[in-house]
Amino acid sequence: MHNVVCIKQVPDSAQIRVHPVTNTIMRQGVPTIINPYDLFALEAALELRDKFGGEITVVTMGPPSAEDSLRKALTFGAERAVLLTDRCFAGADTLATTYALATAIRKIGKDYGQPDLIFTGKQTIDGDTAQVGPGIAKRLQVMQLTYVVKIGALDLTARTIEAERRSEGGVQVLRTRLPCLITMLEATNQIRRGAMADALRAARAPIVKWSAQDAGVEDISKCGLKGSPTVVKRVFAPSARADKATLVEPSEEPAQALIDTIFKHQPKLEADLAALAGNV
Amino acid sequence: MTNVIKAPASSAAGRAAAKKELPEHFRAYKHVWVFVEQERGEVHPVSWELMGAGRRLADKLKVDLAAVVIGPEGEAARNAALQSFSYGANLVYLVADQVLADYRNEAYTKALTDLVNSYKPEILLLGATTLGRDLAGSVATTLLTGLTADCTELDVDSDGSLAATRPTFGGSLLCTIYTLNYRPQMATVRPRVMPMPECIARDPGRIILHSLDLIEADIVSKVLSFVPDRDSSISSLAYADVVVAGGLGLGSVENFELVRQLAAVLGAEHGCSRPLVQKGWVTSDRQIGQTGKTIRPKLYIAAGISGAIQHRVGVEGADLIIAINTDKNAPIFDFAHIGVVTDAVRLLPALAAAFQARLSPRLRDRVVSHDFRGAPQRRRGP
Ligand SMILES: Cc1cc2nc3c(=O)[nH]c(=O)nc-3n(C[C@H](O)[C@H](O)[C@H](O)COP(=O)(O)OP(=O)(O)OC[C@H]3O[C@@H](n4cnc5c(N)ncnc54)[C@H](O)[C@@H]3O)c2cc1C
Ligand SMILES: Nc1ncnc2c1ncn2[C@@H]1O[C@H](COP(=O)(O)O)[C@@H](O)[C@H]1O
């Protein structure tokens, strides 16, 4: 089988700092990583390949430096990596991103075989919208299974797949048709330690690099900033609350003092709490 | 090439210059819509929260607020439609069909996009639930319009555009996003981010029926089964009146029991900061914050939590925030209402005892029963 996995290189946001005066992101020295959620998608694809054979193509849209994340994906065992990079993609919102990625995935299908499954992470840690997956599915006119916790029966002859997906209040089990786009939920698996052979191969493997034109983009006005219906007008730091917390003075009985302060602050709360506690 | 925004310093300035030039064919788009999410016969409360937000937008724009109810024919859909009026809707669009019994992307996407194309709203709001996000992404792509996810604030600016504010860069900053020249302007909001509006009995307004025009044979995906969550309290964390949470400052998984015990005394839900989930001390459904649950309790007690921005955004809607932390400079004291600078491991048991004595004197001499390995059972009823 042929599976395509969409990964994104993101700044390691745990290490992002905001400049206290200018409110701008201090990016210098912030390392980039593969979006952590995408590793669950990659591992799910790897497990299927181990079971059913075939290959995995990883694809990313990003600056030339995003090649690093593709090489990393190759060390885990993906067969092929496609880097979609072009100035005209810059500033893309989700709609423009899905246009570019869907176009590239069509081209991947033509060049390397039609994909059976397309994987994305649940969301990115920088964009954080969880929309790119459903958007790609819609653009490619394929079925979608989002928030998948477990992939069940897969029948490559009948072209069907069963999966369990998280929904509000429970897990929905669905059967649908291939090709299908899957967004994997986090913590559903753990990315493997790549084999030594893959690490060696990844270091030297050729990366397929496509410009918009190479990928088959027909309408450049649908890409990047131009193709983005959303516009960011303002970026600002969350405002601080004017008053700091009232500190409970140290005392012999701090618990008692705290409770007194709480009920002094909000007298109504006592009746509410008594009612709740009565149910214990 | 980030989604939504690039480095704010550079591109935000570039985009701020973008002009509103709404094409002629979008001028007919009017009114504010809220998608009323039902799953298995129940309306998700986030829909009513959105109705409150939608009402404010509609009033500012001087337009109608419509509820969109999509689901199987029957009592549940009818009730959802009637309730929508009580939460502030002026009219309801109803698509009721048996093939909509379970949520499936294909059928719901068709229902909602058909409605939009027929009745042309200028703003469309959905809950950022698993269902809402699955649906919103498909609908926005079908309509080729902008969608702003997980908004924390919705407003209308002077020229009538929707100003949708959301956290960005891991919550360190906020950005305000516009869909200037496409319609509808779509946005999702997570549960509990907006306050619940009052439910006031009103005479029902107009209900506009729209037929789906889809038969079961047309729908590729089939639902094989639905397995409801066993622990229903997981989903109630977001809606709990009282929440007690612990963070890394507790020092060990054993000490997290103290959080559970205080929660049990208060009839509260318990939660935690993200590192406790990463350490495997607590299950991920209990995480509070930007990548966990947003809560809005009357009382929130945070023990041994530093108050990082990603945690803060999930708890700011609480009426009263109590912080227990040994470090008087911890950021949590910047947004908590009441703070105690002390060792939470010692204060929590004392607090549990003192609350018990104060709240249920009748029970004073009774020991609260705990299952020290699992969450204490909450008993309801007579
Ligand atoms: C993209 C992204 C998303 C994130 N999402 C979330 C999220 O949804 N939710 C979340 O919570 N975090 C989230 N985080 C993590 C967040 O940035 C913080 O790292 C985390 O909230 C810190 O958890 P903590 O307060 O428990 O631990 P710490 O920051 O280590 O703080 C422990 C606190 O305990 C205090 N302390 C120590 N000993 C005691 C004692 N005996 N008694 C009382 N206090 C004591 C210390 O003074 C300190 O303030 C996210 C991070 C990123 C990058
Ligand atoms: N630039 C990109 N290149 C490749 N895949 C992407 C890109 N942006 C988003 N994705 C995929 O879409 C998923 C959801 O992203 P988002 O909608 O930004 O939260 C991610 O987990 C990735 O799998």
Coordinates of C-alpha atoms in Angstrom, one line a residue, chain A residues 44-175:
Chain A
A44 CA 0.4 4.7 12.4
A45 CA 1.5 4.7 8.8
L46 CA 4.6 2.8 9.6
E47 CA 2.7 0.1 11.5
L48 CA 0.4 -0.4 8.5
R49 CA 3.3 -0.6 6.1
D50 CA 5.0 -3.2 8.3
K51 CA 1.8 -5.2 8.2
F52 CA 0.7 -4.7 4.6
G53 CA 3.9 -3.8 2.8
G54 CA 4.2 -0.9 0.4
E55 CA 5.7 2.5 1.0
I56 CA 5.4 5.8 2.8
T57 CA 5.8 9.2 1.3
V58 CA 6.2 12.1 3.8
V59 CA 5.4 15.5 2.5
T60 CA 5.8 19.0 4.0
M61 CA 5.2 22.5 2.8
G62 CA 7.7 24.9 4.3
P63 CA 10.9 26.8 3.9
P64 CA 13.9 25.0 2.4
S65 CA 15.1 24.4 6.0
A66 CA 12.1 22.1 6.5
E67 CA 14.2 19.5 4.8
D68 CA 15.6 18.7 8.2
S69 CA 12.2 17.4 9.4
L70 CA 11.9 15.3 6.3
R71 CA 15.3 13.7 6.9
K72 CA 14.2 13.0 10.5
A73 CA 11.1 11.3 9.1
L74 CA 13.2 9.2 6.9
T75 CA 15.2 8.0 9.9
F76 CA 12.0 6.5 11.3
G77 CA 11.6 4.5 8.1
A78 CA 9.6 6.5 5.6
E79 CA 10.7 5.6 2.0
R80 CA 10.3 9.0 0.3
A81 CA 10.2 12.6 1.2
V82 CA 8.8 15.5 -0.7
L83 CA 9.5 19.1 0.2
L84 CA 7.1 21.6 -1.2
T85 CA 8.8 24.9 -1.1
D86 CA 8.2 28.2 -3.0
R87 CA 8.1 31.8 -2.1
C88 CA 4.5 32.0 -3.3
F89 CA 3.4 29.6 -0.5
A90 CA 4.6 32.0 2.2
G91 CA 1.9 33.3 4.6
A92 CA -0.6 30.6 3.8
D93 CA -3.6 30.2 6.1
T94 CA -5.3 26.8 6.3
L95 CA -7.3 27.2 3.1
A96 CA -4.2 28.1 1.1
T97 CA -2.2 25.4 2.8
T98 CA -4.7 22.7 1.9
Y99 CA -4.7 23.9 -1.7
A100 CA -0.9 23.5 -2.0
L101 CA -0.8 20.2 -0.1
A102 CA -3.7 18.7 -2.0
T103 CA -2.1 19.6 -5.3
A104 CA 1.2 18.1 -4.2
I105 CA -0.5 14.9 -3.0
R106 CA -2.2 14.5 -6.5
K107 CA 1.2 14.8 -8.1
I108 CA 2.6 12.3 -5.6
G109 CA -0.2 9.9 -6.6
K110 CA 0.6 10.4 -10.3
D111 CA 4.4 9.9 -9.9
Y112 CA 4.6 7.3 -7.2
G113 CA 1.3 5.5 -7.1
Q114 CA -2.1 6.6 -5.8
P115 CA -2.2 6.8 -2.0
D116 CA -4.5 4.5 -0.1
L117 CA -4.4 6.5 3.0
I118 CA -3.3 10.1 3.7
F119 CA -2.3 10.9 7.3
T120 CA -2.1 14.2 9.2
G121 CA -1.6 14.9 12.8
K122 CA -4.6 16.1 14.9
Q123 CA -3.2 19.6 14.9
T124 CA 0.0 21.6 14.8
I125 CA 1.5 23.3 17.9
D126 CA 2.0 26.6 16.0
G127 CA -1.0 26.9 13.8
D128 CA -3.1 24.8 16.1
T129 CA -6.3 24.7 14.1
A130 CA -6.9 21.0 13.3
Q131 CA -8.3 22.1 10.0
V132 CA -5.6 21.2 7.5
G133 CA -6.5 17.5 7.6
P134 CA -10.3 17.9 6.8
G135 CA -9.4 20.6 4.3
I136 CA -7.1 18.3 2.3
A137 CA -9.7 15.5 2.4
K138 CA -12.3 17.9 1.0
R139 CA -10.0 19.2 -1.7
L140 CA -9.1 15.7 -2.8
Q141 CA -12.7 14.5 -2.5
V142 CA -11.7 11.6 -0.3
M143 CA -13.4 10.3 2.9
Q144 CA -12.1 11.6 6.2
L145 CA -11.7 10.0 9.6
T146 CA -10.6 12.5 12.2
Y147 CA -9.5 11.9 15.8
V148 CA -8.7 8.3 15.1
V149 CA -7.7 6.3 18.2
K150 CA -7.4 2.9 16.5
I151 CA -7.3 1.6 13.0
G152 CA -9.2 -1.6 12.6
A153 CA -9.8 -3.9 9.7
L154 CA -8.3 -2.7 6.5
D155 CA -9.2 -4.5 3.3
L156 CA -7.1 -3.5 0.3
T157 CA -9.1 -5.6 -2.1
A158 CA -12.6 -4.4 -1.1
R159 CA -11.0 -0.9 -0.6
T160 CA -12.5 -0.4 2.9
I161 CA -11.2 0.6 6.3
E162 CA -12.6 0.5 9.8
A163 CA -11.5 2.9 12.5
E164 CA -12.4 4.0 16.0
R165 CA -12.6 7.7 16.3
R166 CA -13.0 9.9 19.4
S167 CA -16.2 11.9 19.6
E168 CA -18.0 13.8 22.3
G169 CA -19.0 11.3 25.0
G170 CA -17.7 8.2 23.4
V171 CA -15.9 6.4 20.6
Q172 CA -17.5 6.0 17.2
V173 CA -16.6 3.0 15.1
L174 CA -16.9 3.6 11.3
R175 CA -16.4 1.8 8.1

